[in-house]
XYZ file of C-alpha atoms in Angstrom:
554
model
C 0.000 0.000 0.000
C 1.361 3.282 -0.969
C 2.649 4.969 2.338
C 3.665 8.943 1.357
C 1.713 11.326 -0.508
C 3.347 14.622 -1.770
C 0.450 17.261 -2.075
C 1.156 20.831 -3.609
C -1.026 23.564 -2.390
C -1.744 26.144 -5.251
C -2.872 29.493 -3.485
C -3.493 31.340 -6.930
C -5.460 34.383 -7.793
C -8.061 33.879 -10.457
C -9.882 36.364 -12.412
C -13.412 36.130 -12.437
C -15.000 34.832 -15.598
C -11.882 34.940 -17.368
C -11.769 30.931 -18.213
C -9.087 30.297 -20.855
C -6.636 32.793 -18.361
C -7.730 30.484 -15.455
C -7.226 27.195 -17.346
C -3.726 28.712 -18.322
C -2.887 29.563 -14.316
C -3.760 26.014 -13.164
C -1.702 24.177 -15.512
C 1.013 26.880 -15.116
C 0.989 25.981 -11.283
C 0.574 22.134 -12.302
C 3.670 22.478 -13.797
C 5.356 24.234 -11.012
C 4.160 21.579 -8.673
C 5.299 18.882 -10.773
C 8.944 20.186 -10.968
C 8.462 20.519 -7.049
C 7.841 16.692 -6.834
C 4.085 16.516 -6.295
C 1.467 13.950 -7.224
C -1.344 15.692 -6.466
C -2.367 19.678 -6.714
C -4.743 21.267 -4.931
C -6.379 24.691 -6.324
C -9.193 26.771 -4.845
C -12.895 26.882 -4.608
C -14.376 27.285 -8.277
C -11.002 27.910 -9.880
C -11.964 27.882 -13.802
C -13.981 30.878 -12.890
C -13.410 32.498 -10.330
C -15.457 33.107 -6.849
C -18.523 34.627 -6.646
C -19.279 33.646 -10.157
C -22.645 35.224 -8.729
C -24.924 34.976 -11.897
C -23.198 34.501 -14.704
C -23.521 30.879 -13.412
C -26.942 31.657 -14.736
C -26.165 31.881 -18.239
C -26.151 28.212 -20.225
C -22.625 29.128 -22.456
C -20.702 29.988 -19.323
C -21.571 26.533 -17.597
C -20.688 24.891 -20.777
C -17.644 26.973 -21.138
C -16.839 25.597 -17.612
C -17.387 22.168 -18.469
C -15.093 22.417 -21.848
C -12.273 24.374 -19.471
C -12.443 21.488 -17.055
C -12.324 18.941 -19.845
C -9.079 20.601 -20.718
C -7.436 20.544 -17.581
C -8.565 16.794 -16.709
C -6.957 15.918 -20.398
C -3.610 17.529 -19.354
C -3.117 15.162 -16.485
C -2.965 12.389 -19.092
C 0.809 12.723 -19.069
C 1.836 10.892 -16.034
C 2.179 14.063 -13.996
C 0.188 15.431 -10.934
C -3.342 14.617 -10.507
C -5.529 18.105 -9.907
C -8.215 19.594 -7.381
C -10.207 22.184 -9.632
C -13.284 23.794 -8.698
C -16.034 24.780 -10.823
C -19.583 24.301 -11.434
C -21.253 20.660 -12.024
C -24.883 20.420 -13.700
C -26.157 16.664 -12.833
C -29.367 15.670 -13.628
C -30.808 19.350 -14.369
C -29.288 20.433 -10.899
C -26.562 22.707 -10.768
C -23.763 22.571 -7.811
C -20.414 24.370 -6.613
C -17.981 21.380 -6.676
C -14.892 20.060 -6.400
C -13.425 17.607 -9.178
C -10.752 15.399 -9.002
C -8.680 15.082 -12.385
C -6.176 12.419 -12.651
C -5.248 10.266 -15.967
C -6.538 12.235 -18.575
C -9.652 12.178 -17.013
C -12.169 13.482 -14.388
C -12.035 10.661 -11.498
C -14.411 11.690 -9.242
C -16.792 14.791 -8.433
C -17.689 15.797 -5.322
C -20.783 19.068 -4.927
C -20.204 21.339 -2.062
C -23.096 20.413 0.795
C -23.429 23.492 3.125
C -24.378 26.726 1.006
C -23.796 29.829 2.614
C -26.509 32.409 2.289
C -25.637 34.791 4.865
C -23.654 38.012 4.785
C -21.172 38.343 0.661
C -22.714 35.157 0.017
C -25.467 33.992 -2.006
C -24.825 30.128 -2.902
C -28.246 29.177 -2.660
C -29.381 31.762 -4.979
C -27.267 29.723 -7.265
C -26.794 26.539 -6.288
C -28.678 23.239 -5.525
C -26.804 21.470 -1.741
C -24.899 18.094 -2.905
C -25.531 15.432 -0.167
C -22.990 14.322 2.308
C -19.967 12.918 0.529
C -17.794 9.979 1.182
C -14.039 9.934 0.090
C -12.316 9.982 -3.344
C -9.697 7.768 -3.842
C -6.323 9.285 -5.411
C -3.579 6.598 -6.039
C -3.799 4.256 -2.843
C -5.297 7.323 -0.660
C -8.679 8.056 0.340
C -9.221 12.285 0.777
C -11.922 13.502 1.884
C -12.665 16.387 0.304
C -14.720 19.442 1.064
C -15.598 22.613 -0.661
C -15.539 26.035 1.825
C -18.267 26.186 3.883
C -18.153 22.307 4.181
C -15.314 22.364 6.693
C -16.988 25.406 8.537
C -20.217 23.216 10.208
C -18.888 19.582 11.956
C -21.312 17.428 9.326
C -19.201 17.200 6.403
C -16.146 16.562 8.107
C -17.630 14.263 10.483
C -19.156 12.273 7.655
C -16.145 11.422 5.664
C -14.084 10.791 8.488
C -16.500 7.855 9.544
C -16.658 6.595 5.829
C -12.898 6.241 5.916
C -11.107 9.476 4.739
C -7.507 9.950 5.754
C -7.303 13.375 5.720
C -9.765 16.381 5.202
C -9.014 18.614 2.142
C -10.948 21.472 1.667
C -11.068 24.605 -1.042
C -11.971 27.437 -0.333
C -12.790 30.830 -1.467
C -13.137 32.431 1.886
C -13.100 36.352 1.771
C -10.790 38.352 3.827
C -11.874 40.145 6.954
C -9.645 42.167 9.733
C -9.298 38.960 12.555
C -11.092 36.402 10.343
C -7.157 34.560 10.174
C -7.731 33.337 14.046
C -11.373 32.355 13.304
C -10.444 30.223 10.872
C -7.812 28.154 12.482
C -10.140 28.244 15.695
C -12.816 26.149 13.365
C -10.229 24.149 11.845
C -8.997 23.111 15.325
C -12.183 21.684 16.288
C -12.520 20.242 12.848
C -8.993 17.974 13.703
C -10.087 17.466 17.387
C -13.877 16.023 16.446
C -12.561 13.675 13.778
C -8.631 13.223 14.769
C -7.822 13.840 11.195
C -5.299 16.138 9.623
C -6.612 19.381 7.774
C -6.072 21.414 5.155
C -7.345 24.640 4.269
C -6.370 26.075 0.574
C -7.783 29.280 0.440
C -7.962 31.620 -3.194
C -6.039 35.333 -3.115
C -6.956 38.104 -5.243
C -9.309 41.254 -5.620
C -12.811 40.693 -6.572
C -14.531 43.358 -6.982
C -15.804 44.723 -3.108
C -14.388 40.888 -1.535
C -10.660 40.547 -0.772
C -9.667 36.916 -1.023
C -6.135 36.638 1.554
C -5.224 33.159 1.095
C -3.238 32.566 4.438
C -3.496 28.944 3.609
C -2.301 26.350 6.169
C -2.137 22.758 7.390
C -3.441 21.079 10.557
C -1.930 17.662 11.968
C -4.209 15.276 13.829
C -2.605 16.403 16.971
C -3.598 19.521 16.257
C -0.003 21.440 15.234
C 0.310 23.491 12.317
C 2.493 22.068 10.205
C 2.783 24.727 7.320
C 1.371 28.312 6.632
C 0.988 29.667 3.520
C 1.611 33.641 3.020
C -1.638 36.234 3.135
C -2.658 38.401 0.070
C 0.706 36.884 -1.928
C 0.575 33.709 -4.949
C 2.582 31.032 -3.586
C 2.809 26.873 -4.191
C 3.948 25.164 -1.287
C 5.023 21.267 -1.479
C 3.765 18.951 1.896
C 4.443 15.668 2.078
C 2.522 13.025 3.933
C 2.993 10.045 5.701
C 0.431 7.202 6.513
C 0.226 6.160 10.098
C -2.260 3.312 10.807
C -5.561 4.843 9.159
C -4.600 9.012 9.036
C -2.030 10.550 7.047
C 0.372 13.321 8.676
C 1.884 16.213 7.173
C 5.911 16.756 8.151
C 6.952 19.797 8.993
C 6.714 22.427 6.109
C 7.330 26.214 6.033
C 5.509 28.697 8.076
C 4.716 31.810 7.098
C 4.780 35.234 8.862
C 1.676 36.333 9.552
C 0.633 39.982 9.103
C -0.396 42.521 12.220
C -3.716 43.932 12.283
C -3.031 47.198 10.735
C -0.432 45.709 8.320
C -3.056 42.808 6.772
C -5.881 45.559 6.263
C -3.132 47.481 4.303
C -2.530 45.085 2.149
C -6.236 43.555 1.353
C -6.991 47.507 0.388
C -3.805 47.543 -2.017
C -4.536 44.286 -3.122
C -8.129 44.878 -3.800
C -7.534 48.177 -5.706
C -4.631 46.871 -7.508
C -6.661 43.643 -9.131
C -9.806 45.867 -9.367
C -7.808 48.626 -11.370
C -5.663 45.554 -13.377
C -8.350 43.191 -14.079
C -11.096 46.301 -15.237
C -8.099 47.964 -17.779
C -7.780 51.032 -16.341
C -4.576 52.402 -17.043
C -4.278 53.990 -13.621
C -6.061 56.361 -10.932
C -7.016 59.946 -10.484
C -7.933 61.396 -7.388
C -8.436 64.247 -5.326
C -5.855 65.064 -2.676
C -7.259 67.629 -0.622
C -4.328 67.968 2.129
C -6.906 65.829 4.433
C -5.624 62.239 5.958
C -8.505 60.253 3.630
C -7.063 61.301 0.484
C -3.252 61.083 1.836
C -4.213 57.412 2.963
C -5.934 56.430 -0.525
C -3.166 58.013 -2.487
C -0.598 55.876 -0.549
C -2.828 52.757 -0.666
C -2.845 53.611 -4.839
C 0.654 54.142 -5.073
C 1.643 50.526 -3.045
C -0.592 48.969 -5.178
C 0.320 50.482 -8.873
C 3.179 52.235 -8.591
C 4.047 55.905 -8.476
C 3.595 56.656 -12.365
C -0.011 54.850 -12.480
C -1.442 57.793 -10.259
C -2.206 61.705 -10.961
C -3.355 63.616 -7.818
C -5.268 67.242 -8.311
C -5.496 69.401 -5.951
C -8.855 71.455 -6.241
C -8.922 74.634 -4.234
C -11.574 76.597 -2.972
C -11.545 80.352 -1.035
C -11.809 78.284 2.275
C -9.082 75.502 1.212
C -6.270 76.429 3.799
C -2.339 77.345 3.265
C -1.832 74.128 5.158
C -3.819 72.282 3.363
C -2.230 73.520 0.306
C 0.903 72.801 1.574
C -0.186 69.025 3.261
C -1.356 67.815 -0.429
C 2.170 69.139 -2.573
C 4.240 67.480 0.588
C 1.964 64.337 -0.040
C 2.259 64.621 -3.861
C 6.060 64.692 -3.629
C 6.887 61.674 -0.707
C 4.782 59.476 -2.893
C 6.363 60.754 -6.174
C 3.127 60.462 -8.360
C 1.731 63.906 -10.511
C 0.142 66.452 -8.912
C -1.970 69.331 -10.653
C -3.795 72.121 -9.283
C -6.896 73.365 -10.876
C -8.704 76.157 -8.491
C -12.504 75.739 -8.411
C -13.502 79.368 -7.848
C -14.443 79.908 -11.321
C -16.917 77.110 -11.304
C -18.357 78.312 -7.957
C -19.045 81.411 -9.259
C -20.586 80.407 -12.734
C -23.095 78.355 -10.752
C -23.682 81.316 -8.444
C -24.163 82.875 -12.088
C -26.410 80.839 -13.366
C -28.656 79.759 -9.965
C -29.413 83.495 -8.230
C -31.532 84.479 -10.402
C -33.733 81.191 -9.190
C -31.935 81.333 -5.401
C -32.990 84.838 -5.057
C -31.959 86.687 -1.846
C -31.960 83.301 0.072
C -29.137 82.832 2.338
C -25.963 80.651 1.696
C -26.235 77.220 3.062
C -25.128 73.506 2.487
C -26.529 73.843 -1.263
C -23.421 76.056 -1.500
C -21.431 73.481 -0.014
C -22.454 70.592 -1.887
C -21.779 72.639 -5.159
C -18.103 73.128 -3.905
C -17.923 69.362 -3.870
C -19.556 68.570 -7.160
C -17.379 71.065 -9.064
C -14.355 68.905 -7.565
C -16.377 65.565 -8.867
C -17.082 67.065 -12.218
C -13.608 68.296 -12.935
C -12.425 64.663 -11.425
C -14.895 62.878 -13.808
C -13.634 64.988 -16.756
C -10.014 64.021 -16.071
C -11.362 59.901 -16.472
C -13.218 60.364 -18.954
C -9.897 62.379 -21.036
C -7.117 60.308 -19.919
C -8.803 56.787 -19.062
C -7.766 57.003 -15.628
C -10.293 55.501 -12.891
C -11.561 58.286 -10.137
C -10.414 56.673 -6.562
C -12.935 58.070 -4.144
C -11.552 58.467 -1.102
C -14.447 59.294 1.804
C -14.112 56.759 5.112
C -16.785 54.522 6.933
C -17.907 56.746 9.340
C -18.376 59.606 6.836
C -20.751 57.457 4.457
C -22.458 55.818 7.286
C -23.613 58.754 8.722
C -24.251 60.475 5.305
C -20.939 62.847 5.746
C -20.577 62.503 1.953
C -22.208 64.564 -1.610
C -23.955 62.613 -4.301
C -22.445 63.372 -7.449
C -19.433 65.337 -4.970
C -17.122 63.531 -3.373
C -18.494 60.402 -3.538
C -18.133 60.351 -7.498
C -15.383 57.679 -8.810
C -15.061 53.674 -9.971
C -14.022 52.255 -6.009
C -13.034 52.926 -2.684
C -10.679 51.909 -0.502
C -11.788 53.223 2.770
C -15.308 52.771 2.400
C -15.054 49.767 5.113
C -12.253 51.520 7.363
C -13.554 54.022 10.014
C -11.857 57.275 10.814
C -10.299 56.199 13.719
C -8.770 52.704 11.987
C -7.672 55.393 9.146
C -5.824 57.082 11.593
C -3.968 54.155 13.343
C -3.269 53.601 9.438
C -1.583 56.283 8.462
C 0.355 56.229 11.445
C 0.869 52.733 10.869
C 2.128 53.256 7.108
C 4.530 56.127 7.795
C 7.018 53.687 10.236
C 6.318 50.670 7.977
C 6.530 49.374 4.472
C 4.446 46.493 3.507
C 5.818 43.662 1.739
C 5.312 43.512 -2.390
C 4.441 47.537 -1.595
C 5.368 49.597 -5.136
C 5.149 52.557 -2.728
C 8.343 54.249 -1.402
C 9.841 53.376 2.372
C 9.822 56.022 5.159
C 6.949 58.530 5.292
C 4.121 58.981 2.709
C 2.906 61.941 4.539
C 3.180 64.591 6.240
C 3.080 64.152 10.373
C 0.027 67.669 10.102
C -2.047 65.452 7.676
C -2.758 63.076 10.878
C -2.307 65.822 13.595
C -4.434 68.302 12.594
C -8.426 68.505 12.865
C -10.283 66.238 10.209
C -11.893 69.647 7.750
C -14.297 69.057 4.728
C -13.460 73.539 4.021
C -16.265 74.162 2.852
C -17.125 77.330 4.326
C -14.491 79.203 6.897
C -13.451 77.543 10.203
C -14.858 74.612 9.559
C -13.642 70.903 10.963
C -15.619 67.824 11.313
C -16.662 68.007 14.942
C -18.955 70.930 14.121
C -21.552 68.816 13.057
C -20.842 65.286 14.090
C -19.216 63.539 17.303
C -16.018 62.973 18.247
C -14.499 60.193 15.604
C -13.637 57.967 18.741
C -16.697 58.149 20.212
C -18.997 58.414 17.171
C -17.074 54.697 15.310
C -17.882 53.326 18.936
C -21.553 53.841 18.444
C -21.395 53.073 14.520
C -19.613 49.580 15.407
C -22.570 48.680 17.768
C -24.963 50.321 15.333
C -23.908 48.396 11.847
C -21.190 45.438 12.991
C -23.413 44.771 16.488
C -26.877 46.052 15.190
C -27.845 46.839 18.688
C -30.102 48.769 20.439
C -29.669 52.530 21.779
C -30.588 50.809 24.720
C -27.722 48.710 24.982
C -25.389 51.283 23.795
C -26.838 53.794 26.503
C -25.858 51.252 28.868
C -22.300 50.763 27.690
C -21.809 54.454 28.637
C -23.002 56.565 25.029
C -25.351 59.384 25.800
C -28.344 58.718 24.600
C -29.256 61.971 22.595
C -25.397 61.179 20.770
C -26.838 57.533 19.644
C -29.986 58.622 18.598
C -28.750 61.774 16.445
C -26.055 58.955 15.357
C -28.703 56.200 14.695
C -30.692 58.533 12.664
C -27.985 59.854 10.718
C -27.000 56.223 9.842
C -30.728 55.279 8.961
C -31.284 58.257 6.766
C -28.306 57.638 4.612
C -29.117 54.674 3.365
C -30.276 56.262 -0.292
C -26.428 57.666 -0.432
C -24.941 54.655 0.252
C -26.639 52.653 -2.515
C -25.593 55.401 -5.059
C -21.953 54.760 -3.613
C -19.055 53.021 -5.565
C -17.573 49.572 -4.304
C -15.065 49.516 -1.683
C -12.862 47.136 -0.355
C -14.673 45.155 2.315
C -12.552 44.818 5.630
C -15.394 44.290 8.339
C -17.612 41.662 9.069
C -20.352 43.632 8.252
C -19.577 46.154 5.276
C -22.133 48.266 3.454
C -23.703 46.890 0.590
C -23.261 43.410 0.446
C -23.305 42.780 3.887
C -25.529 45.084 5.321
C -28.735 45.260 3.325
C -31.405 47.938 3.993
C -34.264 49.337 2.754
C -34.126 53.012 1.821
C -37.835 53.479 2.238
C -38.171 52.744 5.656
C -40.306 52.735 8.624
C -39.314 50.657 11.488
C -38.164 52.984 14.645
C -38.116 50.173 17.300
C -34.477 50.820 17.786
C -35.005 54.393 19.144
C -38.040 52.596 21.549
């Protein structure tokens, strides 16, 4: 009986949809595997296509194209080399499933549909997909795997299942989106995975940008007793070799390399660069534009941009008003020049004052108000737009979580642009950020070492000048205290109750809890962002604009 299995662990970054560029990835890493040694590959959860296929997997051609890209992968392990773990959809019997298929000898060798569909939070499998039932092992050359797809591994059934019906060792893809802490979760679950069924585990997770969902890999191996016996890198490619050994009826994994794994601050970095970077590559845009307004939001995205294209993939404008300030001025050309990218300036008083032209004769004698305001910011978005739509560049919006959940953002203004990378991050997490980003430099970061801003950007008071004087705190909260109530608000959805009794005053959460609820319209009209919490706008958190439920102010 054969005693040692070597099994490569592709953590690869597929673009969605794109099915011929897939096919070409796998085989590329089936190639790199097989110089490594291996006899088996293992690639993530529906990698022909790409995860969420969301629904295209609705259109008859892309299944078939599927099936044909499969096909073509199961005939190039025909040559004696490694076997392969591909995911992709399977239509049996007029049902269609998320599976896993084992391709060895030219052919497909066994198939195996993913059981437990998520339908909570990003994901929507049963929209899509019909529930395989609870599978038994495959058998690869001597071994029996039992293998899993995702959320399979996440609930003790599955696991529990093959491990009675003889598997040696649980192998599951995945395509398991990134969020801050979600690294610990994982190998929490996978722990009691190994200590229900005394089996090792492996967890092969995708990487990449897809459109608002960050997938991190951080890929790694369990032994039955528990250990981890190798860790694959977050947010990077890699192919790691393990090799196993049977003993009595499990298989265990020797010791393999171990990744380091990222801090807090450093891992959201990098899904935001990551995200914007595949978003920005995979869409053809040639680069960014953005405003940089001398503010920490726009210093943050610009350095975010310029770690994940390069300096000479993004232009920064300045657009000044009458209220923008001399610091201010100052803050952005500082920024402009310790990132190295273009800067322009291009004043907005000229616009202001042809819409004062053309509007007081309707306006009348009325006084000056946020209409004025929001005109400020919709010149900016204009002139923004018109650069994109000249040069091909994509607008980067660059407003925060706390500012679009409590409305703190202009339709058509500021919020104009193709995607966000701070639209999951708070203020306060955008602060430890920056901070963060001027002592460190992330690894695979385009971006240059040392500071990427100026120490004023993060000292000084948070200002949307739009009218003289003006900061943030004139009209909301305190940032520390008003994420507090947001995070019990959106991530916690709890009561003003309950956050009256963790200390909040109560006239603070309901002007908060209001502001949030009113928003929602805004929000919807918002571009896609990065998620980073468990609970981000859009996908996540789904609700209604037109609204009438008030039993959280009760």
């Amino acid at each position: 009986m054969t005693k040692r299995l070597r099994l490569a662990l592709a953590q690869l970054n597929m673009h969605e949809g794109a099915l011929e560029a897939n096919a070409t990835t796998i085989l590329e890493a089936r190639a790199r595997a097989a110089g490594m040694g291996a006899e088996l590959v293992l690639t993530p959860e529906f990698s022909i296509a790409g995860y969420p296929p969301e629904d295209l997997v609705m259109k008859p051609a892309f299944i078939e194209a599927c099936r044909a890209g499969i096909g073509r992968l199961a005939a190039a392990t025909g040559d004696g080399g490694p076997g392969l773990v591909v995911g992709g959809p399977w239509l049996a019997d007029g049902k269609l499933h998320n599976a896993a298929y084992l391709l060895d000898d030219g052919k497909i060798t066994a198939v195996r549909a993913k059981h437990e569909l998520p339908n909570y939070g990003v994901f929507d499998d049963k929209r899509h997909f019909v529930a395989g039932p609870a599978p038994g092992p495959v058998s690869f050359r001597g071994f029996r795997l039992g293998l899993m797809v995702c959320e399979d591994w996440w609930l003790p059934d599955v696991s529990e299942t093959l491990a009675e019906s003889g598997a040696e060792v649980l192998l599951s893809i995945n395509a398991s989106p990134y969020e801050a802490g979600k690294r610990d979760t994982r190998i929490g679950l996978a722990v009691g995975r190994v200590v229900e069924n005394g089996l090792g585990f492996v967890f092969l997770n995708q990487v990449g940008g897809q459109d608002e969902l960050v997938f991190d890999g951080a890929s790694f191996v369990l032994n039955p007793d528990r250990s981890v016996a190798a860790r694959l890198p977050e947010f990077d490619q890699d192919i790691v070799l393990t090799e196993w050994a049977r003993e009595g009826d499990r298989l265990v994994c020797a010791p393999g390399p171990i990744a380091a794994e990222d801090s807090r601050e450093e891992s959201i970095w990098r899904a935001m660069t990551l995200g914007l970077a595949d978003y920005v590559n995979k869409n053809g845009f040639p680069g960014v534009v953005l405003g940089l307004s001398g503010g920490i939001d726009s210093a943050v995205s610009a350095a975010v941009a310029v770690d994940a294209l390069g300096a000479e993939r993004v232009r920064a404008v300045m657009l000044p008003s009458p209220y923008t300030s001399r610091d201010s001025l100052e803050d952005a050309e500082s920024c402009a020049r310790l990132l190295g990218i273009r800067y322009d300036m291009i004043p907005i008083t000229p616009a202001m004052e042809a819409f004062h032209q053309v509007l007081s004769p309707v306006f009348g004698n009325r006084a000056p108000d946020i209409t004025e305001e929001n005109i400020q910011s919709r010149a900016r978005g204009l002139i923004l737009m018109a650069l994109s739509n000249k040069f091909g560049d994509m607008v980067l919006t660059t407003g925060n979580k706390s500012e679009m959940s409590v409305g703190y953002a202009t339709l058509y203004g500021d919020m104009c642009g193709g995607f966000s990378v701070l639209k999951d991050v708070y203020k306060t997490t955008v602060f430890a950020l920056s901070r963060w980003r001027n002592a460190h430099h992330p690894r695979g970061a385009k971006g240059p070492k040392g500071r990427v801003m100026p120490e004023r950007v993060i000292a000084k008071p948070p200002s949307a000048e739009l009218k003289p004087n003006q900061t943030d705190q004139d009209s909301l909260p305190p940032y520390d205290m008003l994420d507090a109530i947001l995070e019990g608000l959106v991530e916690g959805e709890q009561s003003v109750d309950a956050l009256v009794a963790k200390g909040h005053d109560r006239a603070t959460v309901l002007r908060v809890w209001r502001m949030l609820d009113r928003a929602e319209y805004k929000r919807r009209q918002a571009p896609p962002g990065v998620k980073i919490s468990p609970r981000a706008f859009g996908r996540d958190r789904r609700y209604p604009i037109t609204n009438g439920f008030t039993a959280l102010v009760s």
